[in-house]
Short mmCIF file of C-alpha atoms in Angstrom, two decimals:
data_model
loop_
_atom_site.label_atom_id
_atom_site.label_comp_id
_atom_site.label_asym_id
_atom_site.label_seq_id
_atom_site.Cartn_x
_atom_site.Cartn_y
_atom_site.Cartn_z
CA MET A 153 17.66 -11.31 -26.00
CA LEU A 154 16.62 -10.03 -22.58
CA ASP A 155 16.19 -12.54 -19.77
CA VAL A 156 13.49 -10.76 -17.75
CA LEU A 157 11.22 -7.82 -18.50
CA LEU A 158 9.45 -6.71 -15.33
CA VAL A 159 6.33 -4.60 -15.93
CA ASN A 160 4.39 -2.53 -13.41
CA PRO A 161 0.82 -1.84 -14.65
CA SER A 162 -0.65 1.62 -14.43
CA ASN A 163 -3.60 2.65 -12.30
CA THR A 164 -4.59 5.27 -14.87
CA LEU A 165 -6.27 2.60 -17.00
CA HIS A 166 -8.91 2.16 -14.34
CA GLN A 167 -10.20 5.70 -13.70
CA TYR A 168 -8.42 5.70 -10.36
CA GLY A 169 -5.77 8.31 -11.05
CA SER A 170 -2.08 7.52 -11.30
CA ASN A 171 0.45 6.43 -8.74
CA LYS A 172 3.56 8.30 -9.76
CA ASP A 173 4.71 8.66 -6.16
CA MET A 174 5.64 5.05 -5.52
CA VAL A 175 8.66 3.25 -6.85
CA PRO A 176 7.58 -0.40 -7.35
CA ILE A 177 9.94 -1.48 -4.60
CA GLY A 178 8.89 -5.13 -4.53
CA MET A 179 9.70 -5.38 -8.23
CA LEU A 180 13.05 -3.70 -7.64
CA TRP A 181 13.86 -6.33 -5.02
CA ILE A 182 13.10 -9.07 -7.56
CA ALA A 183 15.26 -7.29 -10.14
CA GLY A 184 18.20 -7.06 -7.76
CA THR A 185 18.00 -10.79 -7.10
CA MET A 186 17.89 -11.55 -10.84
CA GLU A 187 20.87 -9.30 -11.56
CA LYS A 188 22.95 -10.84 -8.78
CA ALA A 189 22.35 -14.26 -10.36
CA GLY A 190 23.64 -12.96 -13.69
CA TYR A 191 20.36 -12.41 -15.54
CA SER A 192 19.68 -9.35 -17.69
CA VAL A 193 16.71 -7.35 -16.40
CA ARG A 194 14.70 -4.36 -17.54
CA ILE A 195 11.90 -2.64 -15.61
CA LEU A 196 9.04 -0.88 -17.34
CA ASP A 197 6.76 1.22 -15.13
CA LEU A 198 3.63 1.93 -17.14
CA GLU A 199 2.62 4.77 -14.82
CA PHE A 200 4.91 6.79 -17.07
CA GLY A 201 3.57 5.74 -20.46
CA GLN A 202 1.87 2.79 -22.15
CA ASP A 203 3.24 3.24 -25.65
CA ASN A 204 6.64 1.67 -25.08
CA LEU A 205 5.42 -1.74 -23.86
CA GLU A 206 4.87 -3.32 -27.28
CA GLN A 207 8.14 -1.81 -28.51
CA ALA A 208 10.02 -3.28 -25.54
CA LEU A 209 8.48 -6.70 -26.12
CA GLN A 210 9.47 -6.63 -29.80
CA GLU A 211 12.96 -5.20 -29.39
CA ASP A 212 14.09 -6.86 -26.14
CA LYS A 213 12.56 -10.25 -26.93
CA PRO A 214 12.40 -11.21 -23.22
CA ARG A 215 12.35 -14.85 -22.20
CA VAL A 216 10.14 -14.00 -19.24
CA VAL A 217 7.69 -11.17 -18.63
CA GLY A 218 7.14 -10.63 -14.91
CA ILE A 219 4.03 -8.64 -13.96
CA ALA A 220 3.17 -7.16 -10.56
CA GLY A 221 0.40 -4.78 -9.59
CA THR A 222 -2.44 -4.40 -7.12
CA SER A 223 -6.09 -5.38 -7.03
CA VAL A 224 -6.94 -1.99 -8.54
CA SER A 225 -4.56 -2.51 -11.48
CA ARG A 226 -5.36 -6.19 -12.01
CA PHE A 227 -6.98 -5.74 -15.42
CA GLY A 228 -3.94 -3.79 -16.59
CA ALA A 229 -1.81 -6.75 -15.49
CA PHE A 230 -4.00 -9.11 -17.51
CA GLN A 231 -3.66 -6.87 -20.57
CA ILE A 232 0.13 -6.94 -20.25
CA ALA A 233 0.11 -10.75 -20.28
CA GLN A 234 -2.22 -10.77 -23.27
CA LEU A 235 -0.04 -8.36 -25.23
CA ALA A 236 3.11 -10.30 -24.34
CA LYS A 237 1.57 -13.49 -25.75
CA GLN A 238 0.42 -11.69 -28.91
CA VAL A 239 3.95 -10.47 -29.58
CA ASN A 240 5.56 -13.80 -28.68
CA PRO A 241 3.37 -16.83 -27.91
CA ASN A 242 6.41 -18.62 -26.44
CA VAL A 243 7.26 -16.00 -23.82
CA VAL A 244 6.73 -17.13 -20.22
CA THR A 245 4.39 -14.81 -18.33
CA VAL A 246 4.67 -14.67 -14.53
CA TYR A 247 2.24 -12.76 -12.30
CA GLY A 248 3.05 -11.95 -8.66
CA GLY A 249 2.15 -9.78 -5.69
CA SER A 250 -0.54 -9.75 -3.04
CA HIS A 251 -3.49 -9.80 -5.45
CA ALA A 252 -2.01 -12.63 -7.50
CA THR A 253 -1.24 -14.62 -4.35
CA PHE A 254 -4.84 -14.74 -3.13
CA THR A 255 -6.55 -15.10 -6.51
CA ALA A 256 -4.31 -17.69 -8.16
CA GLN A 257 -7.03 -20.19 -9.11
CA ASP A 258 -9.53 -17.57 -10.23
CA THR A 259 -6.93 -15.66 -12.25
CA MET A 260 -5.56 -18.69 -14.06
CA GLU A 261 -9.04 -19.94 -14.87
CA HIS A 262 -9.97 -16.66 -16.53
CA VAL A 263 -6.66 -15.40 -17.94
CA PRO A 264 -5.07 -18.15 -20.06
CA GLU A 265 -2.22 -15.84 -21.07
CA ILE A 266 -0.74 -16.07 -17.56
CA ASP A 267 1.54 -19.12 -17.31
CA ILE A 268 2.75 -18.96 -13.70
CA ILE A 269 1.64 -17.18 -10.54
CA VAL A 270 4.15 -16.59 -7.75
CA ARG A 271 2.47 -16.68 -4.35
CA GLY A 272 4.05 -14.82 -1.44
CA GLU A 273 7.66 -13.60 -1.54
CA GLY A 274 8.99 -13.77 -5.07
CA GLU A 275 12.77 -13.56 -5.02
CA GLU A 276 13.58 -17.26 -4.64
CA SER A 277 10.64 -18.48 -6.74
CA MET A 278 11.56 -16.24 -9.69
CA LEU A 279 15.16 -17.39 -9.49
CA GLU A 280 14.12 -21.04 -9.61
CA ILE A 281 11.77 -20.38 -12.53
CA MET A 282 14.71 -18.91 -14.48
CA GLN A 283 16.92 -21.85 -13.56
CA CYS A 284 14.21 -24.21 -14.77
CA LEU A 285 14.08 -22.39 -18.11
CA ASP A 286 17.88 -22.47 -18.35
CA ALA A 287 17.65 -26.24 -18.11
CA LYS A 288 15.12 -26.13 -20.99
CA SER A 289 12.56 -27.67 -18.68
CA SER A 290 8.94 -26.81 -18.03
CA GLU A 291 8.91 -29.06 -14.98
CA TYR A 292 7.77 -26.65 -12.30
CA SER A 293 6.52 -29.20 -9.78
CA LYS A 294 9.50 -28.75 -7.45
CA ILE A 295 9.29 -24.96 -7.23
CA LEU A 296 7.61 -24.05 -3.96
CA GLY A 297 5.16 -21.16 -3.81
CA ILE A 298 3.95 -21.15 -7.41
CA SER A 299 0.80 -22.02 -9.33
CA TYR A 300 1.19 -23.14 -12.94
CA ARG A 301 -0.37 -24.96 -15.86
CA ASP A 302 0.25 -28.57 -16.77
CA ASN A 303 -1.64 -29.13 -20.01
CA ASN A 304 -5.26 -28.39 -19.04
CA LEU A 305 -4.67 -28.56 -15.30
CA ILE A 306 -3.98 -25.69 -12.90
CA LEU A 307 -1.62 -26.90 -10.19
CA HIS A 308 -0.71 -25.19 -6.91
CA ASN A 309 2.59 -26.22 -5.34
CA GLU A 310 3.11 -26.10 -1.59
CA ALA A 311 3.73 -22.71 -0.05
CA ARG A 312 7.31 -21.50 0.07
CA PRO A 313 8.77 -20.94 3.55
CA ARG A 314 9.43 -17.33 4.44
CA ILE A 315 12.83 -15.87 3.60
CA GLN A 316 14.62 -15.62 6.94
CA ASP A 317 17.79 -13.80 5.89
CA LEU A 318 16.58 -10.55 4.35
CA ASP A 319 20.15 -9.21 4.41
CA GLY A 320 21.00 -11.94 1.92
CA ILE A 321 18.72 -10.36 -0.70
CA PRO A 322 20.30 -7.59 -2.80
CA THR A 323 18.82 -4.20 -2.01
CA PRO A 324 16.21 -2.87 -4.48
CA ALA A 325 17.72 -2.18 -7.92
CA ARG A 326 16.81 1.49 -8.09
CA HIS A 327 19.33 2.03 -10.90
CA LEU A 328 16.90 0.25 -13.24
CA VAL A 329 14.30 3.03 -12.98
CA ASP A 330 14.45 6.78 -13.36
CA MET A 331 14.24 7.84 -9.72
CA ASP A 332 13.75 11.48 -10.68
CA GLN A 333 10.33 10.81 -12.20
CA TYR A 334 8.79 9.59 -8.94
CA GLU A 335 7.00 12.33 -7.04
CA MET A 336 7.00 11.08 -3.46
CA THR A 337 7.47 13.86 -0.91
CA LEU A 338 7.54 14.00 2.86
CA ASP A 339 4.26 15.38 4.17
CA LEU A 340 4.48 18.74 5.97
CA LEU A 341 8.09 19.18 4.78
CA ASN A 342 7.63 18.84 1.01
CA HIS A 343 11.10 17.25 0.66
CA LYS A 344 11.73 14.64 -2.04
CA ALA A 345 11.50 11.20 -0.45
CA ALA A 346 12.21 7.56 -1.20
CA SER A 347 10.47 4.48 0.16
CA ILE A 348 12.28 1.83 2.16
CA ILE A 349 11.22 -1.43 3.81
CA THR A 350 13.09 -2.71 6.87
CA SER A 351 10.96 -5.75 7.73
CA ARG A 352 8.33 -8.09 6.32
CA GLY A 353 5.30 -9.59 7.96
CA CYS A 354 2.67 -8.69 10.53
CA PRO A 355 1.19 -10.92 13.26
CA ILE A 356 -1.77 -8.65 14.07
CA ASN A 357 -4.31 -9.98 11.54
CA CYS A 358 -6.63 -6.95 11.24
CA SER A 359 -9.81 -7.93 9.42
CA PHE A 360 -9.35 -5.52 6.49
CA CYS A 361 -5.66 -6.29 5.79
CA SER A 362 -3.99 -9.22 4.00
CA ALA A 363 -0.41 -8.59 5.21
CA SER A 364 -0.42 -11.34 7.83
CA PHE A 365 -1.68 -13.85 5.26
CA MET A 366 0.69 -12.67 2.54
CA PHE A 367 3.81 -13.06 4.66
CA GLY A 368 2.61 -15.29 7.46
CA ARG A 369 2.07 -14.10 11.00
CA THR A 370 5.76 -13.78 11.75
CA LEU A 371 8.10 -10.82 11.40
CA THR A 372 11.43 -11.00 9.58
CA THR A 373 13.81 -8.06 9.81
CA ARG A 374 16.84 -6.63 8.11
CA SER A 375 19.88 -5.70 10.18
CA ALA A 376 20.36 -2.05 11.12
CA LYS A 377 23.60 -1.93 9.13
CA ASN A 378 21.88 -3.30 6.02
CA VAL A 379 19.06 -0.77 6.29
CA VAL A 380 21.21 2.29 6.97
CA ASP A 381 23.69 1.27 4.26
CA GLU A 382 20.78 1.42 1.82
CA MET A 383 19.65 4.77 3.20
CA GLU A 384 23.14 6.24 2.77
CA HIS A 385 23.38 4.86 -0.76
CA VAL A 386 20.06 6.43 -1.76
CA LEU A 387 20.86 9.78 -0.16
CA THR A 388 24.25 9.87 -1.89
CA ASN A 389 23.18 8.74 -5.36
CA TYR A 390 19.72 10.24 -5.83
CA ASP A 391 17.97 13.56 -5.32
CA VAL A 392 16.35 12.37 -2.11
CA LYS A 393 16.19 14.18 1.24
CA GLY A 394 14.39 11.65 3.44
CA PHE A 395 12.46 8.38 3.68
CA LYS A 396 9.04 6.90 4.16
CA VAL A 397 9.40 3.56 5.94
CA PHE A 398 6.79 1.21 4.49
CA ASP A 399 6.91 -1.58 7.07
CA SER A 400 3.49 -2.71 8.25
CA THR A 401 4.62 -1.57 11.71
CA PHE A 402 8.15 -0.22 12.17
CA THR A 403 7.97 -0.49 15.97
CA LEU A 404 6.52 -4.00 16.15
CA LEU A 405 9.87 -5.36 17.37
CA ARG A 406 11.35 -2.78 19.70
CA ARG A 407 14.98 -3.87 19.41
CA HIS A 408 14.73 -3.66 15.62
CA ALA A 409 13.47 -0.07 15.69
CA GLU A 410 16.02 0.92 18.33
CA SER A 411 18.93 -0.66 16.45
CA ILE A 412 18.14 1.31 13.28
CA CYS A 413 17.85 4.54 15.26
CA ASP A 414 21.14 3.79 17.03
CA GLU A 415 22.85 3.14 13.68
CA ILE A 416 21.61 6.43 12.20
CA ILE A 417 22.73 8.33 15.29
CA ALA A 418 26.13 6.57 15.44
CA ARG A 419 26.85 7.53 11.83
CA LYS A 420 25.81 11.12 12.60
CA LEU A 421 23.35 11.13 9.71
CA GLU A 422 20.70 13.81 9.63
CA PHE A 423 17.62 13.32 7.49
CA PRO A 424 13.86 13.28 8.15
CA TRP A 425 11.81 10.09 7.97
CA GLU A 426 8.36 8.83 8.80
CA CYS A 427 7.08 5.39 9.71
CA GLU A 428 3.99 3.51 10.80
CA ILE A 429 3.62 2.53 14.45
CA ARG A 430 0.99 0.88 16.61
CA VAL A 431 -0.06 2.79 19.68
CA ASN A 432 0.63 -0.24 21.90
CA THR A 433 4.24 -0.63 20.68
CA VAL A 434 5.80 2.69 21.72
CA ASP A 435 6.62 4.65 24.85
CA PRO A 436 8.37 8.00 25.51
CA PRO A 437 11.96 6.60 25.54
CA LEU A 438 11.50 4.86 22.19
CA LEU A 439 9.76 7.86 20.62
CA GLU A 440 12.48 10.16 21.93
CA LYS A 441 15.17 7.98 20.34
CA MET A 442 13.24 7.92 17.07
CA ARG A 443 12.98 11.71 17.17
CA LYS A 444 16.72 12.03 17.77
CA ALA A 445 17.34 9.77 14.76
CA GLY A 446 15.24 12.01 12.50
CA CYS A 447 11.70 10.66 12.79
CA TYR A 448 9.44 13.69 12.40
CA LEU A 449 6.10 11.98 11.65
CA VAL A 450 4.45 8.76 12.80
CA ASP A 451 1.41 7.17 11.17
CA PHE A 452 -0.97 4.97 13.11
CA GLY A 453 -4.36 3.47 12.58
CA ILE A 454 -7.06 4.20 15.14
CA GLU A 455 -9.78 3.15 12.66
CA SER A 456 -12.72 3.41 15.07
CA ALA A 457 -13.56 4.93 18.44
CA SER A 458 -16.11 2.19 19.08
CA GLU A 459 -14.53 -0.40 21.36
CA ARG A 460 -16.93 -2.97 19.95
CA VAL A 461 -15.81 -2.30 16.37
CA LEU A 462 -12.14 -2.27 17.36
CA LYS A 463 -12.55 -5.68 18.95
CA ARG A 464 -14.41 -7.05 15.92
CA MET A 465 -11.63 -5.98 13.53
CA HIS A 466 -8.95 -7.52 15.85
CA LYS A 467 -7.15 -4.19 16.18
CA ASN A 468 -5.96 -5.05 19.69
CA ILE A 469 -5.59 -1.45 20.86
CA ASN A 470 -7.64 0.79 23.14
CA LEU A 471 -8.41 4.50 23.14
CA ASP A 472 -6.40 5.20 26.30
CA GLN A 473 -3.31 4.07 24.42
CA VAL A 474 -4.22 6.40 21.56
CA ASP A 475 -4.53 9.40 23.87
CA GLN A 476 -1.21 8.54 25.49
CA VAL A 477 0.57 8.44 22.13
CA LEU A 478 -1.02 11.72 21.06
CA LYS A 479 0.29 13.35 24.24
CA TRP A 480 3.77 11.82 23.98
CA THR A 481 4.27 12.74 20.33
CA ASN A 482 3.03 16.29 20.82
CA ASP A 483 5.28 16.73 23.87
CA LEU A 484 8.28 15.47 21.84
CA GLY A 485 7.50 17.54 18.76
CA ILE A 486 6.72 14.54 16.55
CA SER A 487 3.86 15.08 14.11
CA GLN A 488 1.30 12.37 13.66
CA ARG A 489 -1.10 11.11 11.01
CA ALA A 490 -4.05 9.20 12.43
CA PHE A 491 -6.15 6.94 10.23
CA PHE A 492 -9.88 6.41 10.72
CA THR A 493 -12.14 4.22 8.59
CA PHE A 494 -15.90 3.78 8.44
CA GLY A 495 -17.85 0.75 7.25
CA HIS A 496 -16.26 -2.14 9.12
CA ILE A 497 -17.82 -5.56 9.67
CA GLU A 498 -20.99 -5.19 11.80
CA GLU A 499 -20.39 -1.45 12.34
CA THR A 500 -23.54 0.63 12.80
CA VAL A 501 -24.44 4.27 12.25
CA GLU A 502 -24.26 4.69 16.03
CA ASP A 503 -20.69 3.32 16.04
CA ALA A 504 -19.77 5.72 13.24
CA GLU A 505 -21.18 8.64 15.25
CA ILE A 506 -18.96 7.69 18.20
CA THR A 507 -15.92 7.78 15.93
CA PHE A 508 -16.95 11.05 14.31
CA ASN A 509 -17.34 12.76 17.68
CA TYR A 510 -13.99 11.33 18.82
CA ILE A 511 -12.28 12.88 15.79
CA LYS A 512 -13.92 16.27 16.37
CA GLU A 513 -12.74 16.32 19.99
CA ARG A 514 -9.12 15.66 19.02
CA LEU A 515 -8.69 17.75 15.89
CA ASN A 516 -6.27 20.09 17.64
CA LYS A 517 -4.06 17.17 18.77
CA ILE A 518 -3.58 15.44 15.40
CA SER A 519 -1.33 16.89 12.69
CA LEU A 520 -2.80 15.00 9.75
CA LEU A 521 -5.98 12.99 9.33
CA GLY A 522 -6.44 10.05 7.03
CA ILE A 523 -10.15 9.23 6.86
CA GLY A 524 -11.68 6.63 4.60
CA VAL A 525 -15.40 5.95 4.25
CA GLY A 526 -16.22 2.51 2.90
CA ILE A 527 -14.19 -0.63 3.56
CA ARG A 528 -12.81 -2.03 0.34
CA ILE A 529 -12.95 -5.79 0.00
CA TYR A 530 -9.50 -7.11 -0.88
CA PRO A 531 -8.59 -10.74 -1.59
CA GLY A 532 -7.06 -12.65 1.29
CA THR A 533 -8.72 -10.58 4.01
CA GLU A 534 -11.25 -11.52 6.65
CA VAL A 535 -13.51 -8.87 5.13
CA GLU A 536 -13.56 -10.86 1.89
CA ARG A 537 -14.34 -14.10 3.72
CA TYR A 538 -17.12 -12.37 5.68
CA ALA A 539 -18.62 -10.84 2.53
CA LEU A 540 -18.63 -14.23 0.84
CA SER A 541 -20.20 -15.93 3.85
CA GLN A 542 -22.98 -13.32 3.96
CA GLY A 543 -23.70 -13.59 0.25
CA TYR A 544 -22.51 -10.05 -0.51
CA LEU A 545 -20.24 -11.26 -3.33
CA ASP A 546 -22.44 -13.83 -5.03
CA GLY A 547 -21.22 -14.44 -8.57
CA PHE A 548 -18.24 -12.14 -8.16
CA SER A 549 -14.89 -12.97 -9.78
CA TRP A 550 -11.71 -10.95 -9.39
CA SER A 551 -10.90 -11.68 -13.03
CA GLU A 552 -14.17 -10.57 -14.61
CA PRO A 553 -15.26 -6.97 -15.28
CA TYR A 554 -16.74 -5.27 -12.22
CA SER A 555 -17.91 -1.74 -11.61
CA SER A 556 -19.57 -0.14 -8.62
CA PRO A 557 -20.50 3.47 -9.49
CA GLY A 558 -21.61 4.04 -5.90
CA ASN A 559 -17.93 4.06 -4.95
CA ASN A 560 -17.33 7.29 -6.85
CA ILE A 561 -18.83 9.60 -4.27
CA LEU A 562 -16.69 7.85 -1.65
CA SER A 563 -13.54 8.50 -3.72
CA LEU A 564 -13.01 4.74 -4.07
CA SER A 565 -12.06 2.80 -7.17
CA GLU A 566 -15.08 1.47 -9.05
CA ASN A 567 -13.42 -1.88 -9.73
CA ILE A 568 -12.98 -2.89 -6.06
CA PRO A 569 -16.13 -4.02 -4.22
CA THR A 570 -17.04 -2.15 -1.05
CA LEU A 571 -18.47 -3.86 2.03
CA ILE A 572 -22.16 -2.91 1.82
CA GLN A 573 -24.20 -4.18 4.78
CA PRO A 574 -27.91 -3.94 5.62
CA GLN A 575 -27.28 -1.56 8.54
CA LEU A 576 -24.56 0.41 6.74
CA GLY A 577 -25.25 0.64 3.02
CA TYR A 578 -24.36 3.24 0.40
CA GLU A 579 -26.96 5.69 1.70
CA GLU A 580 -25.51 5.63 5.22
CA LEU A 581 -21.90 5.67 3.97
CA HIS A 582 -22.60 8.65 1.72
CA ALA A 583 -24.13 10.52 4.68
CA ILE A 584 -21.04 9.73 6.80
CA ASN A 585 -18.79 10.83 3.93
CA LYS A 586 -20.60 14.18 3.70
CA LYS A 587 -20.06 14.78 7.43
CA VAL A 588 -16.39 13.82 7.12
CA LEU A 589 -15.85 16.19 4.19
CA THR A 590 -17.54 19.00 6.10
CA LEU A 591 -15.24 18.37 9.04
CA GLN A 592 -12.13 18.15 6.88
CA ALA A 593 -13.12 21.26 4.98
CA ARG A 594 -12.07 23.20 8.06
CA ASN A 595 -8.50 22.25 7.19
CA PRO A 596 -7.28 24.06 4.02
CA ARG A 597 -4.10 21.95 3.86
CA PHE A 598 -6.19 18.80 3.62
CA ILE A 599 -8.36 20.19 0.83
CA ILE A 600 -5.36 21.36 -1.21
CA ARG A 601 -3.79 17.90 -0.91
CA ARG A 602 -6.98 16.27 -2.13
CA ILE A 603 -7.14 18.64 -5.11
CA LEU A 604 -3.54 17.88 -6.06
CA LYS A 605 -4.04 14.12 -5.71
CA SER A 606 -7.53 13.82 -7.17
CA HIS A 607 -8.30 10.37 -8.59
CA SER A 608 -10.82 11.62 -11.13
CA LYS A 609 -12.38 14.75 -12.62
CA ALA A 610 -15.33 14.30 -10.28
CA ASP A 611 -12.93 14.18 -7.31
CA PHE A 612 -11.15 17.30 -8.55
CA LYS A 613 -14.37 19.29 -9.02
CA ARG A 614 -15.70 18.18 -5.63
CA TYR A 615 -12.68 19.36 -3.69
CA VAL A 616 -12.24 22.57 -5.68
CA GLY A 617 -15.86 23.33 -4.77
CA ILE A 618 -15.18 22.64 -1.09
CA PHE A 619 -12.09 24.85 -1.20
CA LYS A 620 -14.05 27.71 -2.79
CA ARG A 621 -16.73 27.44 -0.10
CA LEU A 622 -14.02 27.44 2.56
CA VAL A 623 -12.43 30.61 1.13
CA ARG A 624 -15.83 32.33 0.83
CA SER A 625 -16.63 31.43 4.44
CA TRP A 626 -13.26 32.78 5.61
CA LEU A 627 -13.70 36.04 3.68
CA SER A 628 -17.25 36.42 5.01
CA ASN A 629 -16.10 35.93 8.62
CA LYS A 630 -13.22 38.35 8.10
CA LYS A 631 -15.60 40.97 6.70
CA LYS A 632 -17.94 40.58 9.68
CA LYS A 633 -15.04 41.05 12.12
CA THR A 634 -13.87 44.25 10.43
CA ALA A 635 -17.40 45.69 10.08
#
């Protein structure tokens, strides 16, 4: 009998494409903690096939089925719990992650097959759940950070304090998955990459993000030795050439970023990596050290060029800082990916035009553009609270079927609501999206990436059409020049 079967639901069930790039690193962290405590663990990533789930449930006979996933894959998570209970009504089903954390009451009201929801960080809570089962007890009242059933009641225990010693958690159990099947590559370099997380938490509280609520508005960090030990282990044992650092902001705590760079340099390691920064957390000396340690690409969110919109989303940056970072990174030879989004709370068409013109003026200074049109409403965010307060989500439940076909043309999942406002509805967002696509169509590399990573047949056809028009335009211009 297996102690714990951890299952990652697939996005392919929801017409949103697959996510075969990303190792479910949070789940691997849970698995490492379970293994260290002596429990047998298996991980099943359904991105790589649905057929083996029922077989695993029947053959492994797990005591606990742990399910993760995102808001997009939530219905797949529910189906996993339902199947687990069909195979064995006595199995304990546990659901965790950001979506589960902020929808605990709603989920448990609508999905009776889920026994326990872990809110926030899961390592310690999962361990205590297993210990409770070892004692043949269903008394969960003392386990912090969980929601559970007691007869017909849904109970929510007090929140669990943040884990302070991240070095004390075993590193992600990558040996439990086939690392070769994940397709993550370093942008611009096309080298095989692995993901790594060096810190948890974010104090910034941007309106569209739930990170600060998921982990609290404090930052906990791993030591440089712990991080670089993991990097060396991955580089030595897997076909990996570099890393994507998936911290909310790698440079939020300067001494943390510097210490990791110093450790890489001291060990004379040479490998490329990218990370996310904030434009108000770096300067030339720090960027230079990062470059020396192998950082070749930094990601940062600009989101909007409207100072009013930036202030409303609590971004806490200004455009002068953005221009400084663009100059510094270009001078140092560090590539950059800048993110822009349209459709924020109280944003207008005029605000969107300001942002669009800002992007056009800086196209030659930015290596990669990440542009999203339409702000998705995720649980736990200020955007969700705003949408509820304005009546935009009347009657909506995260656990009941939902589809918004208008999202398709915006390349957004149908099962996640989009913030649709009187002054910026689907008609305006579609017009903005058309302008954005026209702008991005000038960049063949962008179009090819979108074709390769299309979320649907409609997406694929749209970008193939754009690419064909781009090629025809190039050939026509070339013919005119030679005439």
